[in-house]
Short mmCIF file of C-alpha atoms in Angstrom, two decimals:
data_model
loop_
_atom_site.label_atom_id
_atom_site.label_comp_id
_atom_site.label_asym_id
_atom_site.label_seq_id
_atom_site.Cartn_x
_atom_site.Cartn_y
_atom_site.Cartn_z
CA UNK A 208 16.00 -135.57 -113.70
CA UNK A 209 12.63 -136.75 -111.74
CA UNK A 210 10.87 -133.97 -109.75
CA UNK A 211 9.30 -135.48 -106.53
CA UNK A 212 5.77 -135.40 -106.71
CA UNK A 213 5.12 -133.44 -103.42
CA UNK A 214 6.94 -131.16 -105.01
CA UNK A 215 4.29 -130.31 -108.21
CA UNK A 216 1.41 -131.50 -106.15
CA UNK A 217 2.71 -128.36 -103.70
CA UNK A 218 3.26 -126.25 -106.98
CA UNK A 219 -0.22 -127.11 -108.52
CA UNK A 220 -2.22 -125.54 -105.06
CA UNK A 221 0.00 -122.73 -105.00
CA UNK A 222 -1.39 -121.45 -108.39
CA UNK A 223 -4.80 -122.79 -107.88
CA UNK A 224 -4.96 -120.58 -104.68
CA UNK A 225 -3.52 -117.39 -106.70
CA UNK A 226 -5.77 -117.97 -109.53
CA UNK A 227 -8.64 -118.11 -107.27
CA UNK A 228 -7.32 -115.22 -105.20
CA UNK A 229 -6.93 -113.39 -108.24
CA UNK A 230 -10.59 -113.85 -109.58
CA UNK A 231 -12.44 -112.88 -106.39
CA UNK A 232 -10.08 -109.17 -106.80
CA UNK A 233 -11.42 -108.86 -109.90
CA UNK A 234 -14.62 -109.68 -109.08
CA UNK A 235 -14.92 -107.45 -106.09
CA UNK A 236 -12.80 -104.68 -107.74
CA UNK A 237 -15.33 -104.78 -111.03
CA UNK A 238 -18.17 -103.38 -108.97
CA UNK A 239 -16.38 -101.29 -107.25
CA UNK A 240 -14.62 -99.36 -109.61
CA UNK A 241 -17.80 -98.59 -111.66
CA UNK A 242 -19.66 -96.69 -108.77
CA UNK A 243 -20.79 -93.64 -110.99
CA UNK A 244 -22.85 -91.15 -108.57
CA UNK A 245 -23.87 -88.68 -110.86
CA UNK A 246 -26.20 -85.66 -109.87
CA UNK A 247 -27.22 -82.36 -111.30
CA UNK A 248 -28.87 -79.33 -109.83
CA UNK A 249 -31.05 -76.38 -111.81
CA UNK A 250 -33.09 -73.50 -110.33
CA UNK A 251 -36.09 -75.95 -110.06
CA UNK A 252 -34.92 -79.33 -109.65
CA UNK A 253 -32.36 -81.83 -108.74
CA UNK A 254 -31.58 -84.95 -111.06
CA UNK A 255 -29.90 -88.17 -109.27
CA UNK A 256 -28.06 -90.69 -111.39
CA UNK A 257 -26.92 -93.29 -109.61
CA UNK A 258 -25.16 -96.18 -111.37
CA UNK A 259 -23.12 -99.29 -110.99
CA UNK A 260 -23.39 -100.10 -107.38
CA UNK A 261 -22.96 -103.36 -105.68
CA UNK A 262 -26.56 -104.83 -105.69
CA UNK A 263 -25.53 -107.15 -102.80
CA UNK A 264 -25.27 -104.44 -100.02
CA UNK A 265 -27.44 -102.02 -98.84
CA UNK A 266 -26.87 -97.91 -100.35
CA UNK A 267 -28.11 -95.35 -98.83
CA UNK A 268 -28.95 -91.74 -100.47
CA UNK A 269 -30.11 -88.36 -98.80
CA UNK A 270 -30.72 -84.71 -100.25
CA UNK A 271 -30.94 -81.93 -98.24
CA UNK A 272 -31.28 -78.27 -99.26
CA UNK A 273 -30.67 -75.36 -96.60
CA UNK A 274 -30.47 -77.92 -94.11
CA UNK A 275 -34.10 -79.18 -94.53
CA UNK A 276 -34.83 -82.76 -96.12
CA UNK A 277 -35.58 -82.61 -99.73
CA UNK A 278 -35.09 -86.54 -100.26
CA UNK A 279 -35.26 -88.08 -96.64
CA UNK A 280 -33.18 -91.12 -96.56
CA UNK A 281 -33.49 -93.57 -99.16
CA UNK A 282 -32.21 -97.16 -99.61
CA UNK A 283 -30.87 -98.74 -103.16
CA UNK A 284 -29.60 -101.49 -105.02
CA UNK A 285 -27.14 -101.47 -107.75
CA UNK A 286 -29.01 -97.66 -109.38
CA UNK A 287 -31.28 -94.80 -108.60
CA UNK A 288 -32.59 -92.59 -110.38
CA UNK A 289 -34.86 -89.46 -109.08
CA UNK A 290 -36.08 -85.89 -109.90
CA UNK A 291 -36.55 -83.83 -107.03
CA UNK A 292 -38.47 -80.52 -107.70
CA UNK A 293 -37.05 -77.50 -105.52
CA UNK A 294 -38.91 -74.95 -103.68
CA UNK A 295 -39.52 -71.93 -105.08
CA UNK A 296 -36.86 -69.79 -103.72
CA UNK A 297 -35.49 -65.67 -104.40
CA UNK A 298 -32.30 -66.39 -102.91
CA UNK A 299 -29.05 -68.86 -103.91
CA UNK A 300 -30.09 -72.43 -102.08
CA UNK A 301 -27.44 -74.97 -101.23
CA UNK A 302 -28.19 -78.75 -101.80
CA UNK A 303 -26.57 -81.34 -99.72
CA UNK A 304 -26.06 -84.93 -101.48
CA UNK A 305 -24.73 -87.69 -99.45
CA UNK A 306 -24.41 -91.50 -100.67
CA UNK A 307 -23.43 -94.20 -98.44
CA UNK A 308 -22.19 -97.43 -100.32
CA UNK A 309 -22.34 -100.82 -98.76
CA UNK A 310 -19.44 -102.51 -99.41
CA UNK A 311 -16.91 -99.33 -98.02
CA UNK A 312 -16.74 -95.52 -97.60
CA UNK A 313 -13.94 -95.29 -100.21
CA UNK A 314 -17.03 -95.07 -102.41
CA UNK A 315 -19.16 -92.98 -100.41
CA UNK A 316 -19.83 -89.54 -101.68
CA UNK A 317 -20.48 -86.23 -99.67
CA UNK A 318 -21.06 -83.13 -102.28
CA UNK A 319 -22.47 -79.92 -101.80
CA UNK A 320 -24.04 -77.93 -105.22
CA UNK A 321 -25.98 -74.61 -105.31
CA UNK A 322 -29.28 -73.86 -106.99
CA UNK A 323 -29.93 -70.40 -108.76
CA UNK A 324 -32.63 -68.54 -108.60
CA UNK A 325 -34.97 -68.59 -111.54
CA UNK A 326 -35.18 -65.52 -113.82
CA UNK A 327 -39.40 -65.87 -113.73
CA UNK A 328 -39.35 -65.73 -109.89
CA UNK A 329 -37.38 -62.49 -109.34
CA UNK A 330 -39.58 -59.60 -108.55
CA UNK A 331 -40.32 -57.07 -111.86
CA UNK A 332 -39.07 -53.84 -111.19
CA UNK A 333 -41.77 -51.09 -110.57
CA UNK A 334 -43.39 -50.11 -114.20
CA UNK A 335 -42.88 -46.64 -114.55
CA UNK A 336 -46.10 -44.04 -113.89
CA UNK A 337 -47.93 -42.49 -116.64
CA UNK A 338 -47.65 -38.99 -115.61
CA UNK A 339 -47.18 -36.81 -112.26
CA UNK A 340 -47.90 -33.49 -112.49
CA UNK A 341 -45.28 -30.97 -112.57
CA UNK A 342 -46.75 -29.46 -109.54
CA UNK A 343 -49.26 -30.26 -107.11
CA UNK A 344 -52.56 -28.16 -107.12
CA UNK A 345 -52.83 -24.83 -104.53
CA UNK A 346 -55.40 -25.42 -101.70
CA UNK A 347 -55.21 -21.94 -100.24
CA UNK A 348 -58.40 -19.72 -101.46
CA UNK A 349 -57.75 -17.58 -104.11
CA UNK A 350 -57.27 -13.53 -103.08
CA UNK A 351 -59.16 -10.89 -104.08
CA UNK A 352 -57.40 -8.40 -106.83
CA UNK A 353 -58.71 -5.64 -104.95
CA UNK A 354 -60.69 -4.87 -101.82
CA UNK A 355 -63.84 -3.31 -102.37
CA UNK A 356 -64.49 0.70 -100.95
CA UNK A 357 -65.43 0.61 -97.71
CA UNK A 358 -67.67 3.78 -98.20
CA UNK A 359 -70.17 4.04 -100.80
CA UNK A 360 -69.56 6.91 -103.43
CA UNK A 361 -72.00 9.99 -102.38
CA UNK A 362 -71.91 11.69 -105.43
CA UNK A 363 -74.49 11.43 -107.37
CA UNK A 364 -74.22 11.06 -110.94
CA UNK A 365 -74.77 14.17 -113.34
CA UNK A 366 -77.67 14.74 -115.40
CA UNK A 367 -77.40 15.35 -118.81
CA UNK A 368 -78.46 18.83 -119.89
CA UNK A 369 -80.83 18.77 -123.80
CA UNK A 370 -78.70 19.90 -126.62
CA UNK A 371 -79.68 23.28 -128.10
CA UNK A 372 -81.36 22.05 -130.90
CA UNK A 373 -83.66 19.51 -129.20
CA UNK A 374 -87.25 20.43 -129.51
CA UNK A 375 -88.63 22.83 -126.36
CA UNK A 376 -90.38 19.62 -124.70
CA UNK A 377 -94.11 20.55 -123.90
CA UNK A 378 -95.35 22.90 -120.42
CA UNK A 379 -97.06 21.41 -117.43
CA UNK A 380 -99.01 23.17 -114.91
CA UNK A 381 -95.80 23.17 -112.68
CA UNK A 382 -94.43 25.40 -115.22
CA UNK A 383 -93.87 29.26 -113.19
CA UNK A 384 -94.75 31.07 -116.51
CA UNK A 385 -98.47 30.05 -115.88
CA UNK A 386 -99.64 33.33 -113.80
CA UNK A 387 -97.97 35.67 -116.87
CA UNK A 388 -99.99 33.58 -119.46
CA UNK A 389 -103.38 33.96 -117.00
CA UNK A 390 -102.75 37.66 -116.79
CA UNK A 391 -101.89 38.41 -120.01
CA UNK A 392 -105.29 36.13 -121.31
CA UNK A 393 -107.87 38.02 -118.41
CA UNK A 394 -106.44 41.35 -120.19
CA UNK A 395 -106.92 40.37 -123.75
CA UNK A 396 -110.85 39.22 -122.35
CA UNK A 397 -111.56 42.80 -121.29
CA UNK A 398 -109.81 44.61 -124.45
CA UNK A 399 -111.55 42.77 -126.95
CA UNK A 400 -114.61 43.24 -124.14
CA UNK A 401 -114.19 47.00 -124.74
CA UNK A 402 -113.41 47.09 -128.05
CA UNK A 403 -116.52 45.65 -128.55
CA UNK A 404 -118.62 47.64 -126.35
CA UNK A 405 -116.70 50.77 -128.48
CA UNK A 406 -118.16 49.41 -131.71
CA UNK A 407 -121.88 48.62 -130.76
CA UNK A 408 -122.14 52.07 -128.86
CA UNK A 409 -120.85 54.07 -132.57
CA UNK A 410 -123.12 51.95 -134.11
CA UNK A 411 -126.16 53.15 -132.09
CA UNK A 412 -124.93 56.84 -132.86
CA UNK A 413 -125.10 56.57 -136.11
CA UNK A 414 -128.59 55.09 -136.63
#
């Protein structure tokens, strides 16, 4: 049997074209397939990973966080790689990663992660006081006990009499015995005067 040869020059482009159709898949599928965007996001930063892209387009990579630009728009090749450092923050942020691959937005990525708030940035609670007293000090004036009379005594305070047996405490010319003690002395003077005029005038007798 002799096979025309139109027939296997017709067969031979037939598989040349699906080999050839079949290489370029797997050469466009390859690159395709192994777009790895990989991304991580801590208190303080944000870590980008991005691997096996097609190095003949144009990528494109932003980061926002709360809506603000942490990684404006960015242009790449086949990988990028970045740390972004976040702002300190006291509050849950939310970080916005979009990737935009060249060659078709089946491998285009648009994830959303949240960032927690660091343990050294919350605020300490109050330290507790040393000591408050149990109560706080009176301002009022203190009152008197008692009020004071409002009329000073008028009694005047007793004088103490001499015991019996204290020694008779010496006369003074105020003394009202005086006048007795003058009398009685002027009348001794003229006795003993006239005894002694008695005496001499017996004694002249005799001689």
């Amino acid at each position: 049997m002799t096979i025309p040869r139109r027939s296997l020059r017709a067969a031979g482009t037939l598989a040349a074209a699906a080999v050839v159709g079949l290489t370029g898949a797997v050469l466009t599928a390859g690159p395709a397939a192994a777009h790895t965007p990989t991304w991580a996001v801590t208190c303080s930063e944000v870590s980008l990973d991005l691997t096996a892209y097609n190095s003949k387009v144009t990528n494109e990579v932003t980061v926002t966080v709360d809506g603000k630009d942490l990684l404006p728009t960015e242009t790449f090749g086949r990988e990028f790689h970045k740390k972004l450092e976040l702002p300190k923050h006291d509050k849950e942020l939310t970080v916005h990663l979009v990737v935009k691959a060249g060659d078709g937005d089946n491998f285009s990525r648009d994830e959303t992660k949240s960032a927690p708030v660091c343990e050294d940035a919350t605020t300490p609670p109050p330290a507790p006081s040393e000591g408050t007293p149990s109560s706080a000090p009176s301002t009022e004036a203190p009152t008197a006990s008692a009020k004071p009379s409002e009329k000073p005594s008028t009694s005047a305070p007793a004088v103490a009499t001499p015991s019996p047996s204290s020694p008779d405490l010496a006369e003074t010319g105020s003394s009202s015995a005086t006048p007795v003690i003058a009398g009685a002395a002027v009348a001794v003077l003229l006795a003993g005067g006239g005894i002694m005029w008695s005496v001499r005038k017996r004694r002249t007798a005799q001689h």
